[in-house]
Amino acid sequence: MTSPTLGDNPFAAASTLPYGLPDFSAIHTEHFRPAFDAGLAQQRAEWEAIATDPQAPTLANTLEALEVSGRLLARALTVFYTLVSSAGTDEIREIEAEYAPKLSEHRDALYLDRRIFARLESLTDAATQAGPETDWLLRTHLKNFVRAGIRLDPEQQDRLRALNGELTSLETEFSQRVVRGMEAAAVTVTDPAQLDGLAPDAVSALAQAATDRDAEGYLITLQLPTPQAVVGQSPNRDLRRRVFEASTGRGTGTDPDSDTRRVILDLARKRAERARLLGYAHHAAYVAEDGTAATTEAVNEMLGRLAGPAVRNARAEAGDLQSALAADEPGAELAPWDWSLYADRVRQQRFAFDEGELRPYLELERVVTDGVFFAANAIYGLEFTERTDLTGYADGVRVFEVREADGTALGLFVADYYAREGKRGGAWMHNLVDQSDLLGLPPVVVNNLNVTRPAAGEPTLLTWDEVITAFHEFGHALHGLFSRVRYPSLSGTNVPRDFVEYPSQVNEMWAWHPTVLANFARHHRTSEPLDAATLDQLRASQAYGEGFATTEYLAAALLDQAWHQITPEEVPDDVAGVEAFEAAALERAGVAYPLVPPRYRSTYFNHTFGGGYDAGYYSYIWSEVLDADTVDWFAEEAAKDGDGGLNRAAGDTFRAKLLSRGHAQDPLQSYRDLRGRDAVIDPLLKRRGLGE
Ligand SMILES: [Zn+2]
């Protein structure tokens, strides 16, 4: 439906471009506020019409009407959040802050509407008769209403609304303080001799960072997680210690403006209070129920099983590192700021290759075309054609049309690989259009990376990590592109948080596949393939360092659970209690190993206190159980055909049983349909070297 009030606002009607790609060339910042206002009003009117419909409730006039409501708002928000993440400006951020509470209220308005809930409740028999996807949709909606507080009395609902608002503000405050903390903890170096041993381009980047802030000398800016690049590179031990201490000290009160401790305590207490109000033992139980884990007991059991072997392996790795350190600095005792530098040294000695020497063989265009797309063609038969007639939302964003082996159109893949000002860090996938048979929409999906743009005329050479990230994000893209469901809210990657990383992790396997790797790893100038011995060493080095990686991850995941498996009364009263709580939690979980601190300490754990992964940081390893078990499945299928694993039949099965199903049924049922049983943990233990 078009909105008469919006005039020529490009969000007023659905895009007429191929596949419904938004017309970015026509969209400007001033279009968002009017589109949001009209979109919020329109969806409220649609909900009111459902709630007051004089007709008896039917699937069409209630359940499907809810699914198709809010199209204008959805169109505007999808584009808006794309810009927030990938091309944000001050004005975009202002609009974001202005509308965050309005959107939270909007959501509450639906989920606290008893009239709509009553109509949905009356449809259970009709939904069962209509088939499994409709039945699942109805049950999902009913669950969402209950989890949002529909069964509470009006007074409790008022308290819930207030808590939701306060939590949203606290999460924003935490994130902002974390950003300030990263800036405040940047390390200044005045004597260039202290930077000896760093690569020349790294040193000039540090000088540039100082200039950018009108400072003298060199500035070492920090990344979000505990490990910092310079700590892994500098032979200057004192500098490593300074940067490490700056990193782990963030948010602890040395700088009052970025102290996050009070916010943490408020968040933990209010989340616990909300969980109690909704009838849960604690916030973690509330979160787990919405995932495939279902209970915190299952989460604790899984994390607990890994903790002991992970720390044991980290201790064994520490032995190697201690020897390497002693060779450089006789008598020195290994400290946490020595870890990643000496881990790299040991890796280089053991596997006889230097990551830096790989880079000329990892050119972006080849990695994408001859790697990511090549694998998708071999396994799923997909064909990719760049559509230079279609424009993205910023310079350098490319649009590809995706077709099936028989030429049938599938959807669009939008690739945004380069870093730019206003783009947030990291890598991610999102949808510009959710596939839906009900709305007749094909999928339009986006991948974002943060590859540094080379100087003009130079090739874009990737690190191995960036190659893996490109394959990972494309796994999410396939989950979106292959979606074949009726309802938009169940489409593609709209699955529980502890399931969504699974298809993307699976797709990483193809980067390591000998045929795929040999196809894309060619010298950017000579096209000469990487020699077989280096390829073998690269593959052999894959499993090295898992003790460290697993321990730092588990420590963070267990901290996240500890802060959310408590009652409001168990939250420390005083900010001084934050560090003590953290220490006790790590000790209790068996991961208190000072040489390997958590990947994020509480005071800068943005995943959990900035919102999004609160009580959900366990999801990554939870998904990896399914991933590792599926990699084994592909190997079993390949063994049947003897084709080395690039197996169309296996790809089509994985697509049909899993990737295409989105959230149209219990995702673990999709898994059982694929594997013929539940997932087992052994392949993960084996991969990470954590077996008994
Ligand atoms: Zn991912």
XYZ file of C-alpha atoms and ligand atoms in Angstrom:
693
model
C 0.000 0.000 0.000
C 1.314 3.482 -0.803
C 1.186 6.237 1.741
C -0.561 9.389 0.444
C 1.012 11.575 3.147
C 4.569 10.971 1.995
C 4.472 12.560 -1.445
C 7.566 11.639 -3.420
C 9.393 10.093 -0.444
C 11.096 7.027 -1.956
C 9.848 4.817 0.903
C 6.196 5.607 0.110
C 5.894 2.597 -2.208
C 7.790 -0.641 -2.713
C 10.885 -0.274 -4.888
C 10.341 -1.040 -8.562
C 13.999 -1.955 -9.119
C 14.880 -5.593 -9.911
C 14.374 -7.895 -6.893
C 13.008 -4.932 -4.907
C 16.495 -3.499 -4.336
C 15.968 -0.144 -2.587
C 16.600 2.807 -4.908
C 19.582 4.204 -3.018
C 20.183 6.941 -5.576
C 16.826 8.473 -4.609
C 17.123 8.054 -0.814
C 18.412 10.943 1.317
C 18.725 11.414 5.065
C 15.732 13.779 5.196
C 13.454 10.953 4.006
C 13.849 8.873 7.184
C 11.976 10.890 9.830
C 8.788 11.317 7.746
C 8.921 7.686 6.618
C 9.368 6.473 10.220
C 6.541 8.672 11.506
C 4.173 7.559 8.744
C 5.361 3.946 9.049
C 4.832 3.802 12.820
C 1.372 5.350 12.468
C 0.456 3.070 9.589
C 1.414 -0.097 11.466
C -0.417 1.070 14.614
C -3.507 1.632 12.446
C -3.109 -1.823 10.914
C -2.835 -3.409 14.376
C -5.864 -1.470 15.578
C -7.837 -2.722 12.566
C -6.849 -6.317 13.432
C -7.743 -5.834 17.109
C -11.155 -4.276 16.390
C -12.120 -6.374 13.360
C -15.853 -7.219 13.859
C -15.323 -10.477 11.948
C -14.398 -13.587 13.903
C -10.627 -14.176 13.914
C -9.256 -16.103 10.929
C -5.719 -16.907 9.877
C -6.039 -14.335 7.097
C -7.521 -11.442 9.087
C -5.269 -11.902 12.135
C -2.121 -14.014 11.748
C -1.308 -13.161 8.132
C -2.511 -9.596 8.599
C 0.122 -9.241 11.336
C 2.797 -10.663 9.032
C 2.058 -8.206 6.227
C 1.609 -5.180 8.499
C 4.251 -2.474 8.721
C 5.677 -2.733 5.219
C 6.453 0.994 5.017
C 8.249 0.946 8.371
C 10.153 -2.208 7.381
C 11.309 -0.667 4.085
C 12.573 2.475 5.789
C 14.198 0.700 8.760
C 16.053 -1.831 6.615
C 17.729 0.901 4.619
C 18.274 3.023 7.729
C 20.061 0.286 9.678
C 22.162 -0.477 6.608
C 23.406 3.099 6.712
C 23.806 3.105 10.518
C 26.200 0.149 10.219
C 27.921 0.783 6.916
C 27.815 4.501 6.181
C 26.772 6.311 9.368
C 26.903 10.092 9.738
C 26.299 12.281 12.782
C 22.810 13.029 11.528
C 22.037 9.330 11.034
C 23.185 8.639 14.614
C 21.020 11.484 15.910
C 17.988 9.977 14.196
C 18.917 6.566 15.584
C 19.003 7.880 19.168
C 15.774 9.831 18.627
C 13.806 6.833 17.342
C 15.229 4.056 19.583
C 12.748 4.695 22.437
C 9.875 5.197 19.965
C 10.603 1.824 18.369
C 10.821 0.143 21.776
C 7.405 1.632 22.700
C 6.036 0.553 19.332
C 7.054 -3.033 20.005
C 5.474 -2.929 23.474
C 2.241 -1.583 21.967
C 1.825 -4.780 19.946
C 3.017 -7.283 22.504
C 0.962 -5.848 25.354
C -2.255 -5.764 23.277
C -4.576 -8.344 24.857
C -7.149 -8.049 22.073
C -4.731 -9.265 19.413
C -3.344 -11.933 21.718
C -6.854 -13.273 22.368
C -7.552 -13.466 18.628
C -4.293 -15.354 18.055
C -5.041 -17.762 20.909
C -8.345 -18.672 19.283
C -6.573 -19.769 16.090
C -4.592 -22.762 17.339
C -6.823 -25.403 15.713
C -7.034 -23.503 12.433
C -3.254 -23.105 12.340
C -2.670 -26.797 12.993
C -4.991 -27.667 10.119
C -3.291 -25.173 7.808
C 0.008 -27.014 8.018
C 3.262 -27.100 9.944
C 4.664 -23.710 8.874
C 1.500 -21.824 9.824
C 1.278 -23.797 13.064
C 4.899 -22.911 13.887
C 4.285 -19.255 13.029
C 1.307 -19.038 15.357
C 3.169 -20.734 18.188
C 6.114 -18.384 17.660
C 3.854 -15.331 17.870
C 2.089 -16.622 20.991
C 5.423 -17.333 22.652
C 6.677 -13.851 21.790
C 3.590 -12.274 23.384
C 4.003 -14.309 26.558
C 7.723 -13.536 26.768
C 6.943 -9.856 26.308
C 4.574 -9.873 29.302
C 1.050 -10.266 27.907
C -0.026 -12.378 30.926
C 1.054 -9.765 33.499
C -1.481 -7.566 35.271
C -1.640 -3.887 34.209
C 0.546 -2.684 37.092
C 3.226 -5.247 36.301
C 3.017 -4.296 32.626
C 3.682 -0.669 33.555
C 6.745 -1.743 35.510
C 7.856 -3.889 32.554
C 7.504 -0.988 30.117
C 9.558 1.188 32.441
C 12.246 -1.492 32.783
C 12.414 -1.995 28.998
C 12.962 1.728 28.515
C 15.602 1.932 31.267
C 17.454 -1.115 29.933
C 17.574 0.338 26.421
C 19.066 3.582 27.786
C 21.586 1.739 29.979
C 22.761 -0.412 27.061
C 23.283 2.700 24.940
C 25.158 4.342 27.825
C 27.375 1.278 28.234
C 28.265 1.218 24.515
C 29.063 4.919 24.507
C 31.266 4.566 27.595
C 33.093 1.644 25.982
C 33.850 3.771 22.912
C 35.082 6.595 25.178
C 37.130 4.054 27.139
C 38.868 2.823 23.987
C 39.807 6.408 23.173
C 40.901 7.271 26.705
C 43.104 4.172 27.012
C 45.005 4.715 23.746
C 48.749 4.536 24.475
C 51.032 7.410 23.511
C 54.640 6.753 22.505
C 57.043 9.688 22.154
C 60.332 7.858 21.613
C 60.306 6.167 18.181
C 62.955 3.700 19.381
C 60.221 2.038 21.442
C 58.535 1.033 18.177
C 61.574 -0.786 16.791
C 60.618 -4.114 15.302
C 57.183 -3.037 14.069
C 56.548 -2.998 10.308
C 57.163 0.433 8.711
C 53.532 0.758 7.564
C 52.369 -0.037 11.124
C 54.617 2.712 12.504
C 53.355 5.269 9.999
C 49.771 4.296 10.877
C 50.569 5.032 14.561
C 52.041 8.419 13.601
C 48.938 9.156 11.528
C 46.695 8.196 14.472
C 48.550 10.743 16.637
C 48.252 13.449 13.969
C 44.520 12.721 13.612
C 44.123 13.608 17.280
C 46.453 16.593 17.128
C 48.926 14.764 19.338
C 52.695 14.486 19.203
C 54.522 11.233 18.537
C 52.687 7.964 18.011
C 49.311 6.783 19.216
C 48.389 3.137 19.749
C 44.607 3.038 19.537
C 42.778 0.042 20.985
C 40.506 -2.623 19.502
C 37.444 -3.825 21.394
C 38.633 -7.284 22.583
C 41.403 -7.812 25.143
C 44.104 -8.829 22.583
C 45.684 -5.866 20.794
C 47.624 -6.066 17.522
C 50.731 -4.281 18.889
C 50.982 -6.753 21.785
C 51.309 -9.494 19.186
C 53.925 -7.613 17.154
C 56.269 -5.534 19.294
C 59.524 -7.044 20.576
C 59.568 -4.273 23.224
C 58.342 -6.052 26.319
C 57.635 -2.925 28.319
C 55.518 -1.495 25.509
C 53.580 -4.750 25.270
C 52.877 -4.602 29.004
C 51.696 -0.978 28.817
C 49.286 -1.697 25.964
C 48.006 -4.875 27.615
C 47.361 -3.065 30.890
C 45.636 -0.204 29.067
C 43.410 -2.759 27.344
C 42.413 -4.773 30.408
C 42.052 -1.673 32.602
C 39.311 -0.116 30.472
C 36.109 0.825 32.289
C 37.498 0.125 35.758
C 37.367 3.701 37.027
C 40.795 5.126 36.216
C 38.952 7.426 33.805
C 35.598 8.473 35.360
C 33.943 9.268 31.993
C 34.428 5.739 30.735
C 33.871 3.893 34.020
C 31.232 1.260 33.160
C 30.908 -0.429 36.557
C 27.775 1.314 37.782
C 26.078 0.674 34.415
C 26.963 -3.029 34.644
C 25.420 -3.324 38.111
C 22.260 -1.457 37.066
C 21.899 -3.620 33.952
C 22.452 -6.884 35.821
C 19.955 -5.872 38.529
C 17.251 -4.625 36.128
C 17.586 -7.598 33.782
C 17.239 -9.887 36.799
C 14.195 -7.932 37.964
C 12.557 -8.157 34.550
C 13.198 -11.904 34.415
C 11.605 -12.333 37.857
C 8.596 -10.253 36.799
C 8.139 -12.568 33.800
C 8.451 -15.684 35.962
C 12.017 -16.793 35.268
C 14.744 -17.703 37.764
C 17.092 -15.190 36.137
C 17.812 -13.364 32.880
C 19.933 -16.198 31.455
C 16.971 -18.595 31.801
C 14.779 -16.101 29.948
C 17.330 -15.855 27.115
C 18.112 -19.581 26.870
C 14.401 -20.414 26.532
C 14.281 -18.447 23.288
C 17.275 -20.288 21.825
C 17.739 -23.863 20.727
C 19.569 -24.469 24.041
C 16.211 -24.006 25.856
C 17.683 -24.081 29.399
C 20.671 -22.651 31.260
C 21.409 -26.159 32.514
C 22.135 -27.169 28.914
C 24.330 -24.090 28.426
C 26.229 -24.692 31.680
C 26.719 -28.350 30.866
C 28.184 -27.554 27.466
C 30.508 -24.759 28.642
C 31.509 -26.774 31.708
C 32.495 -29.728 29.603
C 34.922 -27.621 27.566
C 36.485 -25.496 30.333
C 38.819 -28.085 31.870
C 40.357 -29.414 28.624
C 40.671 -25.873 27.191
C 42.675 -24.582 30.160
C 44.745 -27.763 30.198
C 45.675 -27.165 26.523
C 46.405 -23.487 27.169
C 48.791 -24.511 29.973
C 50.556 -26.881 27.585
C 50.890 -24.094 25.007
C 52.291 -21.822 27.739
C 55.150 -24.309 28.188
C 56.205 -23.844 24.533
C 55.897 -20.088 24.783
C 57.931 -19.958 28.001
C 60.818 -21.710 26.209
C 60.608 -19.326 23.248
C 60.573 -16.310 25.585
C 63.547 -17.570 27.609
C 65.575 -17.808 24.404
C 65.057 -14.038 23.923
C 65.070 -12.892 27.525
C 66.868 -15.343 29.780
C 65.170 -15.746 33.142
C 61.986 -13.917 32.097
C 58.728 -15.463 33.239
C 55.902 -15.646 30.685
C 53.307 -12.882 31.177
C 49.948 -12.401 29.420
C 51.481 -9.621 27.264
C 54.010 -12.134 25.885
C 51.420 -14.624 24.708
C 50.442 -13.717 21.170
C 53.928 -12.600 20.056
C 55.495 -15.880 21.134
C 52.543 -17.939 19.918
C 53.258 -16.508 16.441
C 56.951 -17.310 16.787
C 56.234 -20.899 17.787
C 53.708 -21.241 14.973
C 56.241 -19.947 12.443
C 58.923 -22.332 13.666
C 56.634 -25.305 13.782
C 54.858 -24.800 10.463
C 57.657 -23.049 8.602
C 55.639 -20.317 7.022
C 55.037 -16.679 7.621
C 51.458 -15.391 7.317
C 52.772 -12.220 5.681
C 54.153 -14.262 2.788
C 50.673 -15.574 2.012
C 49.174 -12.178 1.302
C 50.319 -11.740 -2.323
C 48.372 -14.955 -3.002
C 45.180 -13.692 -1.365
C 43.871 -10.963 -3.639
C 40.296 -9.900 -2.872
C 38.810 -10.264 -6.355
C 40.259 -13.746 -6.773
C 39.228 -14.788 -3.276
C 35.638 -13.770 -4.014
C 35.309 -14.937 -7.626
C 37.612 -17.972 -7.657
C 37.030 -18.890 -4.020
C 33.695 -17.888 -2.465
C 31.661 -17.916 -5.723
C 33.603 -20.874 -7.140
C 32.743 -23.002 -4.094
C 29.077 -21.921 -4.200
C 28.983 -22.925 -7.849
C 30.582 -26.310 -7.227
C 28.403 -27.182 -4.240
C 25.096 -25.497 -5.107
C 25.372 -24.738 -8.835
C 24.995 -20.979 -8.323
C 25.986 -18.486 -11.047
C 26.935 -14.859 -10.264
C 26.723 -11.893 -12.628
C 27.676 -8.393 -11.560
C 24.865 -5.886 -12.220
C 26.743 -2.630 -12.761
C 23.397 -1.036 -13.669
C 22.287 -1.426 -10.020
C 23.833 0.870 -7.419
C 24.567 0.308 -3.771
C 24.380 2.756 -0.857
C 28.017 3.903 -1.044
C 31.054 3.922 -3.289
C 32.586 0.504 -3.737
C 29.381 -1.429 -2.936
C 28.792 -4.008 -5.677
C 25.594 -5.782 -6.687
C 25.551 -9.355 -8.068
C 22.609 -11.229 -9.510
C 22.463 -14.833 -8.316
C 20.976 -17.550 -10.539
C 20.412 -21.268 -10.186
C 22.267 -23.797 -12.355
C 19.248 -23.864 -14.723
C 19.206 -20.069 -15.022
C 16.293 -19.414 -12.661
C 16.653 -16.084 -10.861
C 17.311 -16.458 -7.130
C 18.090 -13.033 -5.667
C 20.717 -10.339 -5.247
C 23.994 -10.466 -3.364
C 25.370 -7.072 -2.332
C 29.087 -7.008 -1.493
C 30.523 -4.243 0.712
C 34.052 -5.369 1.500
C 35.982 -2.149 2.163
C 36.290 -0.129 5.361
C 35.042 3.457 5.181
C 34.441 6.312 7.545
C 31.161 5.821 9.348
C 31.265 2.020 9.010
C 31.376 0.031 12.218
C 34.156 -2.500 12.809
C 33.933 -6.237 12.179
C 32.033 -8.176 9.540
C 28.365 -9.041 9.235
C 25.524 -10.012 6.925
C 22.047 -8.555 6.803
C 18.987 -8.576 4.559
C 17.773 -5.699 2.450
C 14.739 -7.762 1.460
C 13.532 -10.806 3.463
C 12.451 -13.629 1.184
C 8.735 -14.402 1.559
C 6.313 -16.382 -0.612
C 3.365 -14.614 1.061
C 4.653 -11.201 -0.055
C 6.177 -12.555 -3.276
C 9.613 -11.199 -2.344
C 12.946 -12.666 -3.462
C 15.926 -12.268 -1.089
C 18.391 -9.370 -1.277
C 21.312 -9.920 1.108
C 24.404 -7.910 2.033
C 27.874 -8.933 3.228
C 30.083 -6.427 5.032
C 33.814 -6.750 5.687
C 36.312 -4.098 6.772
C 39.207 -4.564 4.371
C 41.569 -1.581 4.212
C 41.404 0.066 0.810
C 44.807 -0.030 -0.892
C 46.484 2.993 -2.491
C 45.235 3.738 -6.021
C 46.411 1.141 -8.521
C 47.503 -1.332 -5.817
C 45.853 -4.733 -5.401
C 43.765 -5.551 -2.311
C 45.691 -8.293 -0.535
C 43.929 -10.051 2.324
C 45.091 -11.779 5.493
C 44.082 -15.408 5.948
C 41.639 -14.304 8.662
C 39.943 -11.996 6.175
C 39.641 -14.865 3.688
C 37.913 -16.987 6.335
C 35.662 -14.043 7.207
C 34.627 -13.658 3.547
C 33.593 -17.331 3.434
C 31.889 -17.048 6.844
C 29.764 -14.066 5.885
C 28.863 -15.709 2.608
C 27.527 -18.658 4.619
C 25.036 -16.234 6.207
C 24.310 -14.886 2.707
C 23.458 -18.408 1.469
C 21.138 -18.872 4.463
C 19.301 -15.730 3.301
C 19.422 -16.481 -0.440
C 18.221 -20.095 -0.137
C 15.327 -19.216 2.170
C 12.093 -20.693 0.817
C 9.410 -19.914 3.361
C 5.983 -18.346 3.296
C 6.194 -15.858 6.158
C 8.700 -12.997 6.265
C 9.242 -13.194 10.040
C 10.436 -16.818 9.656
C 12.687 -16.107 6.698
C 16.338 -17.073 6.243
C 18.539 -15.953 9.099
C 15.595 -15.035 11.381
C 16.511 -18.040 13.528
C 17.494 -18.147 17.227
C 20.738 -16.441 18.102
C 22.390 -19.714 19.139
C 21.645 -21.244 15.706
C 22.381 -18.379 13.327
C 26.183 -18.784 13.309
C 25.930 -22.427 12.309
C 25.437 -22.140 8.498
C 28.089 -19.416 8.290
C 30.628 -21.469 10.221
C 29.958 -24.443 7.939
C 30.748 -22.358 4.865
C 34.248 -21.619 6.248
C 35.165 -25.232 5.489
C 35.343 -24.498 1.754
C 38.202 -22.008 2.191
C 40.328 -24.908 3.455
C 39.213 -27.341 0.753
C 42.272 -28.289 -1.388
C 40.509 -27.720 -4.736
C 38.986 -24.399 -3.699
C 42.145 -23.166 -1.972
C 44.314 -24.038 -4.970
C 41.822 -22.243 -7.217
C 41.901 -18.857 -5.470
C 45.359 -18.772 -3.817
C 47.333 -17.490 -6.812
C 49.885 -14.734 -6.969
C 48.149 -11.468 -7.810
C 50.725 -10.549 -10.447
C 51.926 -13.849 -11.912
C 48.837 -16.032 -11.239
C 51.282 -18.631 -10.028
C 49.597 -20.998 -7.554
C 50.763 -21.149 -3.952
C 53.091 -24.131 -3.672
C 51.665 -27.355 -2.320
C 53.987 -27.471 0.698
C 52.834 -24.046 1.937
C 49.196 -25.032 1.379
C 49.789 -28.133 3.499
C 51.505 -26.103 6.238
C 48.653 -23.611 6.242
C 46.124 -26.399 6.683
C 48.254 -28.099 9.334
C 48.564 -24.863 11.329
C 44.767 -24.555 11.522
C 44.519 -26.402 14.815
C 47.461 -24.681 16.531
C 46.678 -22.330 19.428
C 43.189 -23.689 20.169
C 43.969 -23.884 23.898
C 44.336 -20.097 24.063
C 41.459 -19.338 21.678
C 39.033 -21.664 23.443
C 40.023 -20.506 26.935
C 39.689 -16.764 26.250
C 36.343 -17.342 24.530
C 34.973 -19.637 27.266
C 36.066 -17.238 30.009
C 34.013 -14.476 28.366
C 31.033 -16.773 27.734
C 31.076 -17.980 31.348
C 31.339 -14.414 32.667
C 28.329 -13.477 30.552
C 26.370 -16.363 32.100
C 27.552 -15.528 35.638
C 26.278 -11.932 35.431
C 22.905 -13.203 34.230
C 22.357 -16.297 36.361
C 21.739 -14.237 39.496
C 18.767 -12.666 41.285
C 18.525 -8.883 41.768
C 19.633 -9.352 45.413
C 22.801 -11.165 44.343
C 24.073 -8.244 42.251
C 26.899 -6.469 44.142
C 25.840 -3.144 45.700
C 29.026 -1.252 45.145
C 31.112 -0.604 41.998
C 34.122 -2.011 43.834
C 32.303 -5.371 43.706
C 32.522 -5.698 39.907
C 36.091 -6.962 39.749
C 35.589 -9.259 42.733
C 32.462 -10.721 41.106
C 34.378 -11.333 37.884
C 37.307 -12.994 39.658
C 35.013 -15.261 41.685
C 32.997 -16.234 38.586
C 36.106 -17.229 36.616
C 37.443 -19.170 39.592
C 34.156 -21.041 40.065
C 33.971 -21.910 36.361
C 37.523 -23.269 36.330
C 38.833 -20.743 33.785
C 40.750 -18.409 36.116
C 44.087 -18.562 34.322
C 45.821 -15.161 34.483
C 47.984 -15.833 31.410
C 44.816 -16.041 29.309
C 42.343 -13.364 30.426
C 38.773 -13.363 29.051
C 38.407 -12.149 25.464
C 36.329 -9.354 26.968
C 36.436 -8.349 30.622
C 33.071 -7.292 32.100
C 33.932 -3.585 31.944
C 34.226 -3.573 28.129
C 32.071 -6.593 27.233
C 29.911 -4.794 24.707
C 28.280 -7.992 23.382
C 26.688 -8.625 26.744
C 26.178 -5.162 28.316
C 25.739 -3.161 25.129
C 22.903 -5.552 24.283
C 22.464 -8.097 21.548
C 24.357 -11.020 23.043
C 23.369 -10.646 26.723
C 23.428 -14.146 28.241
C 23.943 -15.233 24.617
C 27.701 -15.123 24.094
C 27.655 -18.929 24.454
C 25.965 -19.018 21.030
C 29.166 -19.116 19.008
C 30.385 -22.408 20.428
C 26.847 -23.776 20.659
C 26.553 -23.256 16.876
C 30.003 -24.714 16.340
C 28.857 -28.093 17.683
C 26.394 -28.266 14.781
C 29.032 -26.895 12.404
C 31.725 -29.457 13.247
C 29.191 -32.306 13.088
C 28.023 -31.045 9.660
C 31.585 -30.812 8.322
C 31.841 -34.515 9.209
C 28.555 -35.126 7.369
C 29.941 -33.495 4.204
C 33.040 -35.705 4.526
C 30.845 -38.817 4.845
C 28.831 -37.792 1.779
C 32.025 -37.098 -0.167
C 33.430 -40.513 0.750
C 30.335 -42.124 -0.811
C 30.991 -40.371 -4.135
C 34.761 -40.234 -4.014
C 34.775 -36.685 -5.374
C 36.738 -35.055 -2.567
C 33.802 -33.169 -1.080
C 32.771 -30.613 -3.726
C 29.594 -32.537 -3.999
C 26.471 -31.063 -5.648
C 24.240 -33.803 -4.267
C 25.378 -33.113 -0.688
C 25.060 -29.353 -1.263
C 21.507 -29.738 -2.538
C 20.580 -31.887 0.461
C 22.063 -29.360 2.914
C 20.179 -26.614 1.095
C 16.837 -28.427 0.975
C 16.803 -29.765 4.535
C 18.501 -26.932 6.328
C 19.392 -23.684 4.557
C 16.025 -23.236 2.852
C 14.006 -23.854 6.018
C 14.807 -20.602 7.823
C 12.774 -20.566 11.025
C 9.741 -22.222 9.416
C 10.113 -25.087 11.887
C 12.177 -25.908 14.964
C 15.742 -25.436 13.639
C 16.909 -28.521 15.527
C 14.245 -30.480 13.615
C 15.827 -29.231 10.378
C 19.127 -30.458 11.759
C 17.673 -33.907 12.523
C 16.171 -34.033 9.028
C 19.660 -33.467 7.643
C 21.734 -35.638 9.947
C 19.212 -38.315 10.898
C 19.978 -37.695 14.583
C 20.788 -34.909 17.068
C 24.185 -33.240 16.874
C 27.023 -34.794 18.847
C 29.841 -32.807 20.454
C 32.757 -35.108 19.573
C 33.669 -33.513 16.201
C 34.007 -30.132 17.948
C 36.211 -31.610 20.699
C 38.366 -33.228 18.058
C 38.653 -30.065 15.951
C 39.735 -27.995 18.949
C 41.988 -30.700 20.338
C 39.867 -30.987 23.482
C 39.276 -34.737 23.495
C 39.702 -36.700 26.696
Zn 28.561 -14.768 11.661
